[in-house]
Amino acid sequence: MSEQPILNLEDVSVTYKRADRSKVTAVSGVNLTLNKGEILGLVGESGCGKSTLGKAAVGILPTSGGEITFNGTKVEPLNRSMRSRELLKLQLIFQDPYSSLNPRRKIGDQLIDGLLNYGVDEDEARESSAHLLERVGLSRSSLTKYTHQFSGGQRQRIAIARALTLQPEVIIADEPISALDASAQAQVANLLVELVGELGMSMIFISHDLSVVRQISDRTAVMYLGKLIEIAPTREIWDSPRHPYTKALIQAIPKPDGKGFLPLELPGDVPDPRLPPSGCRFHPRCPVAVAECSVREPQMAQTDGRWSSCLLNNELRIEGSAHVV
Ligand code: SF4
């Protein structure tokens, strides 16, 4: 894996209006870089903004601040038919393949769409699609079938094949296995890892399941209430998490023997993103919070070679007024 950036998110925020007209900042000032050949895991509890960030990164959702560039090209929220060929090299795989596959059209017709749009001959497009279906573990006869004729795992394989038709360089997989049963989860996760390596792609793998992210990711980024709060090589995150929230997430992972699932040992739920807590957003739930945490917002900073956003790790430690977490 190189350290050559392919997708760069700089100070990205995403704000949207709810039906009741209240504004929600789902993503706030996120800086993130995906390197060529890298698998980056993006984790956090439900509602932390990780899926919103993934959709913004491929231009499906508009940003309210910051800039996203892919191979140096600015990513802008355009619909699929208006996207430049370059930006089609950036593809999203959804949690629920039903949201990206049309149940009324044959699989083959859906797979060849993108290729036909770019002038590929129909026979060639069908042959290429059949080859992709075989590569994801399905028979070429799947071309003439409909979505409802497949299991959940098979549908996700079809969605992956569809994303691959335009030979993407970056895949953003948004909870791609969370709707599948346990055996299909492992198979689809392994398939994605194989394809990333084989086709020289890079991937952001969004998941609330840190145990899967641990197995497949080179680096892991952790989000809490719209903010990135820690990022590091996955082994470092696993062996020595720095942020108190990351520590709690790791404690909540089932043990390898399958026993002793620990609930997330934090008081309360994720706060309402319309009214994020003052200071550090995590302070109402943080087991080691100090008085300053409720009034001072920590910044993402590097201390001892580790990036995290915690006053005790960075600001207060540097000022010599707090112990190290
Ligand atoms: Fe906990 Fe304070 Fe660090 Fe936030 S800044 S994670 S509240 S110790």
mmCIF file of C-alpha atoms and ligand atoms in Angstrom:
data_model
loop_
_atom_site.group_PDB
_atom_site.id
_atom_site.type_symbol
_atom_site.label_atom_id
_atom_site.label_comp_id
_atom_site.label_asym_id
_atom_site.label_seq_id
_atom_site.Cartn_x
_atom_site.Cartn_y
_atom_site.Cartn_z
ATOM 1 C CA MET A 1 0.000 0.000 0.000
ATOM 2 C CA SER A 2 1.359 3.418 -0.975
ATOM 3 C CA GLU A 3 0.990 6.661 0.914
ATOM 4 C CA GLN A 4 -0.195 8.361 -2.238
ATOM 5 C CA PRO A 5 -3.577 10.013 -1.606
ATOM 6 C CA ILE A 6 -6.361 9.152 -4.016
ATOM 7 C CA LEU A 7 -9.342 10.613 -2.145
ATOM 8 C CA ASN A 8 -8.979 13.654 0.050
ATOM 9 C CA LEU A 9 -11.581 15.183 2.359
ATOM 10 C CA GLU A 10 -10.638 18.563 3.732
ATOM 11 C CA ASP A 11 -12.657 20.198 6.518
ATOM 12 C CA VAL A 12 -15.839 18.572 5.183
ATOM 13 C CA SER A 13 -19.193 19.375 6.776
ATOM 14 C CA VAL A 14 -22.657 18.190 5.801
ATOM 15 C CA THR A 15 -25.747 19.996 7.079
ATOM 16 C CA TYR A 16 -29.289 19.159 6.059
ATOM 17 C CA LYS A 17 -32.812 20.190 6.913
ATOM 18 C CA ARG A 18 -35.180 17.760 8.564
ATOM 19 C CA ALA A 19 -38.879 17.522 7.780
ATOM 20 C CA ASP A 20 -39.566 19.741 10.819
ATOM 21 C CA ARG A 21 -37.193 22.326 9.242
ATOM 22 C CA SER A 22 -34.611 21.934 11.998
ATOM 23 C CA LYS A 23 -31.020 21.858 10.770
ATOM 24 C CA VAL A 24 -28.709 18.992 11.528
ATOM 25 C CA THR A 25 -24.969 19.080 11.031
ATOM 26 C CA ALA A 26 -24.391 15.372 10.499
ATOM 27 C CA VAL A 27 -20.698 15.783 9.635
ATOM 28 C CA SER A 28 -18.555 18.559 11.052
ATOM 29 C CA GLY A 29 -15.099 19.568 9.833
ATOM 30 C CA VAL A 30 -13.769 16.135 8.879
ATOM 31 C CA ASN A 31 -10.272 15.788 7.419
ATOM 32 C CA LEU A 32 -9.556 12.363 5.962
ATOM 33 C CA THR A 33 -7.285 10.915 3.297
ATOM 34 C CA LEU A 34 -7.573 7.546 1.572
ATOM 35 C CA ASN A 35 -4.319 6.297 0.060
ATOM 36 C CA LYS A 36 -3.941 4.246 -3.102
ATOM 37 C CA GLY A 37 -4.381 0.545 -2.406
ATOM 38 C CA GLU A 38 -5.583 1.170 1.135
ATOM 39 C CA ILE A 39 -8.602 -0.223 2.976
ATOM 40 C CA LEU A 40 -9.730 2.358 5.510
ATOM 41 C CA GLY A 41 -12.344 1.302 8.063
ATOM 42 C CA LEU A 42 -14.744 4.034 9.196
ATOM 43 C CA VAL A 43 -16.522 3.131 12.431
ATOM 44 C CA GLY A 44 -18.852 4.597 15.013
ATOM 45 C CA GLU A 45 -22.284 4.087 16.522
ATOM 46 C CA SER A 46 -25.421 4.395 14.450
ATOM 47 C CA GLY A 47 -26.148 8.085 13.789
ATOM 48 C CA CYS A 48 -22.533 9.265 14.104
ATOM 49 C CA GLY A 49 -22.440 10.568 10.516
ATOM 50 C CA LYS A 50 -20.271 7.892 8.910
ATOM 51 C CA SER A 51 -22.787 6.975 6.188
ATOM 52 C CA THR A 52 -23.477 10.646 5.499
ATOM 53 C CA LEU A 53 -19.746 11.210 5.115
ATOM 54 C CA GLY A 54 -19.512 8.256 2.701
ATOM 55 C CA LYS A 55 -22.349 9.589 0.537
ATOM 56 C CA ALA A 56 -20.809 13.074 0.493
ATOM 57 C CA ALA A 57 -17.452 11.576 -0.482
ATOM 58 C CA VAL A 58 -18.924 10.145 -3.697
ATOM 59 C CA GLY A 59 -20.958 13.269 -4.451
ATOM 60 C CA ILE A 60 -24.405 11.835 -3.685
ATOM 61 C CA LEU A 61 -24.960 14.307 -0.842
ATOM 62 C CA PRO A 62 -23.976 17.969 -1.037
ATOM 63 C CA THR A 63 -21.461 19.291 1.470
ATOM 64 C CA SER A 64 -22.039 22.489 3.426
ATOM 65 C CA GLY A 65 -18.346 23.176 3.829
ATOM 66 C CA GLY A 66 -14.899 21.978 2.888
ATOM 67 C CA GLU A 67 -13.682 20.243 -0.240
ATOM 68 C CA ILE A 68 -13.480 16.667 -1.532
ATOM 69 C CA THR A 69 -11.047 15.747 -4.285
ATOM 70 C CA PHE A 70 -10.616 12.445 -6.085
ATOM 71 C CA ASN A 71 -7.388 12.082 -8.062
ATOM 72 C CA GLY A 72 -7.193 15.866 -7.937
ATOM 73 C CA THR A 73 -10.726 16.318 -9.383
ATOM 74 C CA LYS A 74 -13.232 18.129 -7.199
ATOM 75 C CA VAL A 75 -16.139 15.864 -6.242
ATOM 76 C CA GLU A 76 -19.445 17.670 -6.659
ATOM 77 C CA PRO A 77 -23.000 16.480 -6.042
ATOM 78 C CA LEU A 78 -24.194 15.667 -9.543
ATOM 79 C CA ASN A 79 -26.536 12.901 -10.543
ATOM 80 C CA ARG A 80 -25.106 9.761 -12.124
ATOM 81 C CA SER A 81 -25.772 10.699 -15.741
ATOM 82 C CA MET A 82 -24.075 14.079 -15.316
ATOM 83 C CA ARG A 83 -20.980 12.789 -13.599
ATOM 84 C CA SER A 84 -17.730 12.960 -15.446
ATOM 85 C CA ARG A 85 -16.133 9.697 -16.464
ATOM 86 C CA GLU A 86 -13.369 10.408 -13.967
ATOM 87 C CA LEU A 87 -15.812 10.628 -11.049
ATOM 88 C CA LEU A 88 -17.464 7.344 -12.064
ATOM 89 C CA LYS A 89 -14.217 5.766 -10.914
ATOM 90 C CA LEU A 90 -15.529 6.550 -7.445
ATOM 91 C CA GLN A 91 -18.371 4.158 -6.578
ATOM 92 C CA LEU A 92 -20.629 3.575 -3.588
ATOM 93 C CA ILE A 93 -21.950 0.190 -2.461
ATOM 94 C CA PHE A 94 -25.061 0.537 -0.324
ATOM 95 C CA GLN A 95 -26.070 -1.374 2.787
ATOM 96 C CA ASP A 96 -29.256 -2.558 1.130
ATOM 97 C CA PRO A 97 -28.732 -3.667 -2.482
ATOM 98 C CA TYR A 98 -32.450 -3.092 -3.123
ATOM 99 C CA SER A 99 -31.729 0.634 -2.983
ATOM 100 C CA SER A 100 -29.303 0.376 -5.903
ATOM 101 C CA LEU A 101 -30.912 -2.440 -7.927
ATOM 102 C CA ASN A 102 -34.211 -2.114 -9.790
ATOM 103 C CA PRO A 103 -36.487 -5.090 -8.979
ATOM 104 C CA ARG A 104 -38.361 -4.691 -12.286
ATOM 105 C CA ARG A 105 -35.335 -4.967 -14.581
ATOM 106 C CA LYS A 106 -33.213 -8.000 -15.397
ATOM 107 C CA ILE A 107 -29.812 -8.025 -13.724
ATOM 108 C CA GLY A 108 -28.001 -8.003 -17.073
ATOM 109 C CA ASP A 109 -29.848 -4.897 -18.269
ATOM 110 C CA GLN A 110 -28.883 -3.076 -15.072
ATOM 111 C CA LEU A 111 -25.248 -4.096 -15.270
ATOM 112 C CA ILE A 112 -24.746 -2.966 -18.862
ATOM 113 C CA ASP A 113 -26.323 0.504 -18.378
ATOM 114 C CA GLY A 114 -23.129 2.247 -17.355
ATOM 115 C CA LEU A 115 -21.119 0.648 -20.154
ATOM 116 C CA LEU A 116 -23.682 1.519 -22.849
ATOM 117 C CA ASN A 117 -23.637 5.136 -21.661
ATOM 118 C CA TYR A 118 -19.981 5.211 -22.550
ATOM 119 C CA GLY A 119 -20.382 3.763 -26.010
ATOM 120 C CA VAL A 120 -19.463 0.150 -25.298
ATOM 121 C CA ASP A 121 -21.026 -2.268 -27.806
ATOM 122 C CA GLU A 122 -23.975 -4.177 -26.244
ATOM 123 C CA ASP A 123 -22.554 -7.663 -26.837
ATOM 124 C CA GLU A 124 -19.265 -6.607 -25.342
ATOM 125 C CA ALA A 125 -21.070 -5.003 -22.372
ATOM 126 C CA ARG A 126 -23.036 -8.231 -21.731
ATOM 127 C CA GLU A 127 -19.905 -10.351 -21.944
ATOM 128 C CA SER A 128 -18.077 -8.023 -19.568
ATOM 129 C CA SER A 129 -21.041 -8.092 -17.136
ATOM 130 C CA ALA A 130 -21.212 -11.914 -17.281
ATOM 131 C CA HIS A 131 -17.518 -12.061 -16.485
ATOM 132 C CA LEU A 132 -18.009 -9.742 -13.491
ATOM 133 C CA LEU A 133 -20.902 -11.853 -12.198
ATOM 134 C CA GLU A 134 -18.678 -14.918 -12.366
ATOM 135 C CA ARG A 135 -15.930 -13.039 -10.566
ATOM 136 C CA VAL A 136 -18.270 -12.232 -7.665
ATOM 137 C CA GLY A 137 -19.317 -15.896 -7.454
ATOM 138 C CA LEU A 138 -22.527 -15.967 -9.513
ATOM 139 C CA SER A 139 -23.312 -17.753 -12.761
ATOM 140 C CA ARG A 140 -23.628 -15.882 -16.039
ATOM 141 C CA SER A 141 -27.235 -17.063 -16.255
ATOM 142 C CA SER A 142 -27.908 -14.466 -13.519
ATOM 143 C CA LEU A 143 -27.958 -11.886 -16.313
ATOM 144 C CA THR A 144 -31.478 -12.922 -17.294
ATOM 145 C CA LYS A 145 -32.896 -13.083 -13.750
ATOM 146 C CA TYR A 146 -34.531 -10.519 -11.472
ATOM 147 C CA THR A 147 -33.424 -9.276 -8.053
ATOM 148 C CA HIS A 148 -36.077 -11.231 -6.125
ATOM 149 C CA GLN A 149 -34.605 -14.517 -7.407
ATOM 150 C CA PHE A 150 -31.479 -14.035 -5.283
ATOM 151 C CA SER A 151 -30.650 -14.212 -1.571
ATOM 152 C CA GLY A 152 -29.462 -11.143 0.338
ATOM 153 C CA GLY A 153 -25.820 -12.156 -0.001
ATOM 154 C CA GLN A 154 -26.221 -12.792 -3.727
ATOM 155 C CA ARG A 155 -27.916 -9.427 -4.209
ATOM 156 C CA GLN A 156 -24.995 -7.719 -2.519
ATOM 157 C CA ARG A 157 -22.646 -9.588 -4.875
ATOM 158 C CA ILE A 158 -24.687 -8.259 -7.815
ATOM 159 C CA ALA A 159 -24.451 -4.724 -6.394
ATOM 160 C CA ILE A 160 -20.685 -5.176 -6.138
ATOM 161 C CA ALA A 161 -20.503 -6.428 -9.753
ATOM 162 C CA ARG A 162 -22.544 -3.409 -10.853
ATOM 163 C CA ALA A 163 -20.208 -1.033 -9.021
ATOM 164 C CA LEU A 164 -17.265 -2.691 -10.786
ATOM 165 C CA THR A 165 -18.606 -2.307 -14.336
ATOM 166 C CA LEU A 166 -16.913 1.062 -14.797
ATOM 167 C CA GLN A 167 -13.624 -0.155 -13.341
ATOM 168 C CA PRO A 168 -13.637 2.071 -10.229
ATOM 169 C CA GLU A 169 -10.468 3.050 -8.450
ATOM 170 C CA VAL A 170 -12.208 3.745 -5.142
ATOM 171 C CA ILE A 171 -15.103 1.881 -3.560
ATOM 172 C CA ILE A 172 -16.988 3.331 -0.629
ATOM 173 C CA ALA A 173 -18.815 0.421 0.958
ATOM 174 C CA ASP A 174 -21.528 1.740 3.284
ATOM 175 C CA GLU A 175 -22.377 -0.983 5.825
ATOM 176 C CA PRO A 176 -22.244 -3.520 2.960
ATOM 177 C CA ILE A 177 -22.636 -6.563 5.185
ATOM 178 C CA SER A 178 -24.842 -5.414 8.044
ATOM 179 C CA ALA A 179 -28.086 -6.563 6.382
ATOM 180 C CA LEU A 180 -26.708 -10.063 5.673
ATOM 181 C CA ASP A 181 -26.694 -13.244 7.732
ATOM 182 C CA ALA A 182 -23.469 -14.215 9.515
ATOM 183 C CA SER A 183 -22.059 -16.570 6.863
ATOM 184 C CA ALA A 184 -22.829 -14.180 4.000
ATOM 185 C CA GLN A 185 -21.219 -11.335 5.981
ATOM 186 C CA ALA A 186 -17.834 -13.027 6.069
ATOM 187 C CA GLN A 187 -18.059 -14.096 2.407
ATOM 188 C CA VAL A 188 -18.969 -10.637 1.123
ATOM 189 C CA ALA A 189 -16.325 -8.917 3.300
ATOM 190 C CA ASN A 190 -13.681 -11.354 2.028
ATOM 191 C CA LEU A 191 -14.827 -10.865 -1.568
ATOM 192 C CA LEU A 192 -14.444 -7.090 -1.259
ATOM 193 C CA VAL A 193 -10.935 -7.462 0.167
ATOM 194 C CA GLU A 194 -9.959 -9.843 -2.665
ATOM 195 C CA LEU A 195 -11.337 -7.499 -5.327
ATOM 196 C CA VAL A 196 -9.599 -4.459 -3.867
ATOM 197 C CA GLY A 197 -6.267 -6.291 -4.036
ATOM 198 C CA GLU A 198 -6.845 -7.940 -7.407
ATOM 199 C CA LEU A 199 -8.102 -4.833 -9.200
ATOM 200 C CA GLY A 200 -5.747 -2.372 -7.509
ATOM 201 C CA MET A 201 -8.577 -0.400 -5.916
ATOM 202 C CA SER A 202 -8.827 1.470 -2.607
ATOM 203 C CA MET A 203 -11.799 1.218 -0.260
ATOM 204 C CA ILE A 204 -13.476 3.002 2.618
ATOM 205 C CA PHE A 205 -15.346 0.297 4.523
ATOM 206 C CA ILE A 206 -18.039 1.878 6.684
ATOM 207 C CA SER A 207 -19.262 -0.294 9.531
ATOM 208 C CA HIS A 208 -20.439 -0.264 13.120
ATOM 209 C CA ASP A 209 -18.781 -3.686 13.481
ATOM 210 C CA LEU A 210 -15.230 -3.077 14.666
ATOM 211 C CA SER A 211 -14.369 -6.783 14.647
ATOM 212 C CA VAL A 212 -14.819 -6.963 10.841
ATOM 213 C CA VAL A 213 -12.992 -3.673 10.362
ATOM 214 C CA ARG A 214 -10.146 -5.035 12.463
ATOM 215 C CA GLN A 215 -9.769 -8.016 10.129
ATOM 216 C CA ILE A 216 -9.818 -6.203 6.820
ATOM 217 C CA SER A 217 -8.641 -2.584 7.275
ATOM 218 C CA ASP A 218 -5.175 -1.097 7.056
ATOM 219 C CA ARG A 219 -6.224 1.962 9.036
ATOM 220 C CA THR A 220 -9.277 2.703 11.134
ATOM 221 C CA ALA A 221 -10.996 6.065 11.570
ATOM 222 C CA VAL A 222 -13.479 6.537 14.426
ATOM 223 C CA MET A 223 -16.364 9.019 14.324
ATOM 224 C CA TYR A 224 -18.503 10.359 17.124
ATOM 225 C CA LEU A 225 -21.448 12.705 16.611
ATOM 226 C CA GLY A 226 -20.263 14.014 13.241
ATOM 227 C CA LYS A 227 -16.602 14.412 14.177
ATOM 228 C CA LEU A 228 -13.558 12.297 13.512
ATOM 229 C CA ILE A 229 -12.080 11.538 16.926
ATOM 230 C CA GLU A 230 -9.265 9.069 16.240
ATOM 231 C CA ILE A 231 -7.420 7.615 13.257
ATOM 232 C CA ALA A 232 -4.521 5.164 13.250
ATOM 233 C CA PRO A 233 -3.245 1.933 11.724
ATOM 234 C CA THR A 234 -5.813 -0.696 12.699
ATOM 235 C CA ARG A 235 -3.383 -2.707 14.814
ATOM 236 C CA GLU A 236 -2.523 0.365 16.892
ATOM 237 C CA ILE A 237 -6.185 1.238 17.383
ATOM 238 C CA TRP A 238 -6.824 -2.312 18.507
ATOM 239 C CA ASP A 239 -3.774 -2.713 20.744
ATOM 240 C CA SER A 240 -3.771 0.735 22.320
ATOM 241 C CA PRO A 241 -6.804 2.903 21.594
ATOM 242 C CA ARG A 242 -6.139 6.503 22.620
ATOM 243 C CA HIS A 243 -9.551 8.131 22.711
ATOM 244 C CA PRO A 244 -11.912 7.139 25.561
ATOM 245 C CA TYR A 245 -14.697 6.534 23.041
ATOM 246 C CA THR A 246 -12.534 4.201 20.946
ATOM 247 C CA LYS A 247 -11.659 2.306 24.123
ATOM 248 C CA ALA A 248 -15.356 1.842 24.886
ATOM 249 C CA LEU A 249 -16.089 0.669 21.332
ATOM 250 C CA ILE A 250 -13.338 -1.927 21.515
ATOM 251 C CA GLN A 251 -14.560 -3.163 24.902
ATOM 252 C CA ALA A 252 -17.953 -3.765 23.321
ATOM 253 C CA ILE A 253 -16.603 -6.163 20.674
ATOM 254 C CA PRO A 254 -17.558 -9.828 21.198
ATOM 255 C CA LYS A 255 -14.652 -11.934 22.433
ATOM 256 C CA PRO A 256 -13.047 -14.367 19.935
ATOM 257 C CA ASP A 257 -14.708 -17.337 21.651
ATOM 258 C CA GLY A 258 -18.077 -15.756 20.912
ATOM 259 C CA LYS A 259 -18.864 -15.390 24.603
ATOM 260 C CA GLY A 260 -18.963 -12.399 26.851
ATOM 261 C CA PHE A 261 -20.402 -9.752 24.569
ATOM 262 C CA LEU A 262 -19.966 -6.542 26.491
ATOM 263 C CA PRO A 263 -22.505 -3.800 25.956
ATOM 264 C CA LEU A 264 -21.096 -0.398 25.160
ATOM 265 C CA GLU A 265 -20.243 0.673 28.702
ATOM 266 C CA LEU A 266 -21.170 4.292 28.354
ATOM 267 C CA PRO A 267 -24.000 6.159 30.023
ATOM 268 C CA GLY A 268 -26.786 7.276 27.717
ATOM 269 C CA ASP A 269 -27.234 7.220 23.965
ATOM 270 C CA VAL A 270 -25.589 9.271 21.248
ATOM 271 C CA PRO A 271 -26.889 12.836 21.843
ATOM 272 C CA ASP A 272 -29.245 14.557 19.418
ATOM 273 C CA PRO A 273 -27.014 15.910 16.611
ATOM 274 C CA ARG A 274 -29.224 19.040 16.423
ATOM 275 C CA LEU A 275 -28.000 19.964 19.899
ATOM 276 C CA PRO A 276 -24.467 18.627 20.288
ATOM 277 C CA PRO A 277 -23.024 19.013 23.788
ATOM 278 C CA SER A 278 -20.754 21.991 24.440
ATOM 279 C CA GLY A 279 -17.000 21.553 24.566
ATOM 280 C CA CYS A 280 -16.095 17.971 23.785
ATOM 281 C CA ARG A 281 -19.182 16.347 22.265
ATOM 282 C CA PHE A 282 -18.378 13.156 24.116
ATOM 283 C CA HIS A 283 -18.170 14.697 27.594
ATOM 284 C CA PRO A 284 -21.644 13.678 28.918
ATOM 285 C CA ARG A 285 -20.718 10.016 28.330
ATOM 286 C CA CYS A 286 -16.981 10.102 28.892
ATOM 287 C CA PRO A 287 -15.782 8.079 31.891
ATOM 288 C CA VAL A 288 -12.654 10.245 32.362
ATOM 289 C CA ALA A 289 -14.006 13.713 31.608
ATOM 290 C CA VAL A 290 -12.610 16.669 33.559
ATOM 291 C CA ALA A 291 -14.278 20.045 34.152
ATOM 292 C CA GLU A 292 -12.666 21.667 31.109
ATOM 293 C CA CYS A 293 -14.193 19.061 28.768
ATOM 294 C CA SER A 294 -17.624 20.711 28.923
ATOM 295 C CA VAL A 295 -16.338 24.118 27.824
ATOM 296 C CA ARG A 296 -13.370 23.515 25.551
ATOM 297 C CA GLU A 297 -13.631 21.736 22.225
ATOM 298 C CA PRO A 298 -10.710 19.381 21.551
ATOM 299 C CA GLN A 299 -9.036 19.519 18.143
ATOM 300 C CA MET A 300 -7.718 16.578 16.171
ATOM 301 C CA ALA A 301 -3.999 16.605 16.936
ATOM 302 C CA GLN A 302 -1.001 14.310 16.862
ATOM 303 C CA THR A 303 0.795 13.462 20.096
ATOM 304 C CA ASP A 304 3.430 10.710 20.281
ATOM 305 C CA GLY A 305 2.666 9.850 16.660
ATOM 306 C CA ARG A 306 -1.020 9.204 17.336
ATOM 307 C CA TRP A 307 -3.944 11.275 16.027
ATOM 308 C CA SER A 308 -6.896 11.774 18.335
ATOM 309 C CA SER A 309 -9.252 14.468 19.500
ATOM 310 C CA CYS A 310 -9.178 14.496 23.295
ATOM 311 C CA LEU A 311 -8.067 17.281 25.644
ATOM 312 C CA LEU A 312 -6.343 14.787 27.935
ATOM 313 C CA ASN A 313 -4.339 13.295 25.081
ATOM 314 C CA ASN A 314 -3.379 16.610 23.531
ATOM 315 C CA GLU A 315 -4.167 20.143 24.726
ATOM 316 C CA LEU A 316 -4.213 19.611 28.507
ATOM 317 C CA ARG A 317 -1.348 17.187 28.360
ATOM 318 C CA ILE A 318 0.836 19.638 26.434
ATOM 319 C CA GLU A 319 -0.094 22.396 28.862
ATOM 320 C CA GLY A 320 0.872 20.039 31.673
ATOM 321 C CA SER A 321 -2.462 20.371 33.447
ATOM 322 C CA ALA A 322 -3.816 16.850 33.158
ATOM 323 C CA HIS A 323 -2.839 13.224 33.355
ATOM 324 C CA VAL A 324 -2.529 11.120 30.191
ATOM 325 C CA VAL A 325 -5.509 8.959 29.265
HETATM 326 FE FE1 SF4 B 1 -13.336 12.626 27.465
HETATM 327 FE FE2 SF4 B 1 -12.592 15.152 27.860
HETATM 328 FE FE3 SF4 B 1 -11.205 13.622 26.198
HETATM 329 FE FE4 SF4 B 1 -13.628 14.469 25.552
HETATM 330 S S1 SF4 B 1 -11.827 15.740 25.843
HETATM 331 S S2 SF4 B 1 -12.838 12.429 25.291
HETATM 332 S S3 SF4 B 1 -14.671 14.408 27.507
HETATM 333 S S4 SF4 B 1 -11.444 13.336 28.413
#
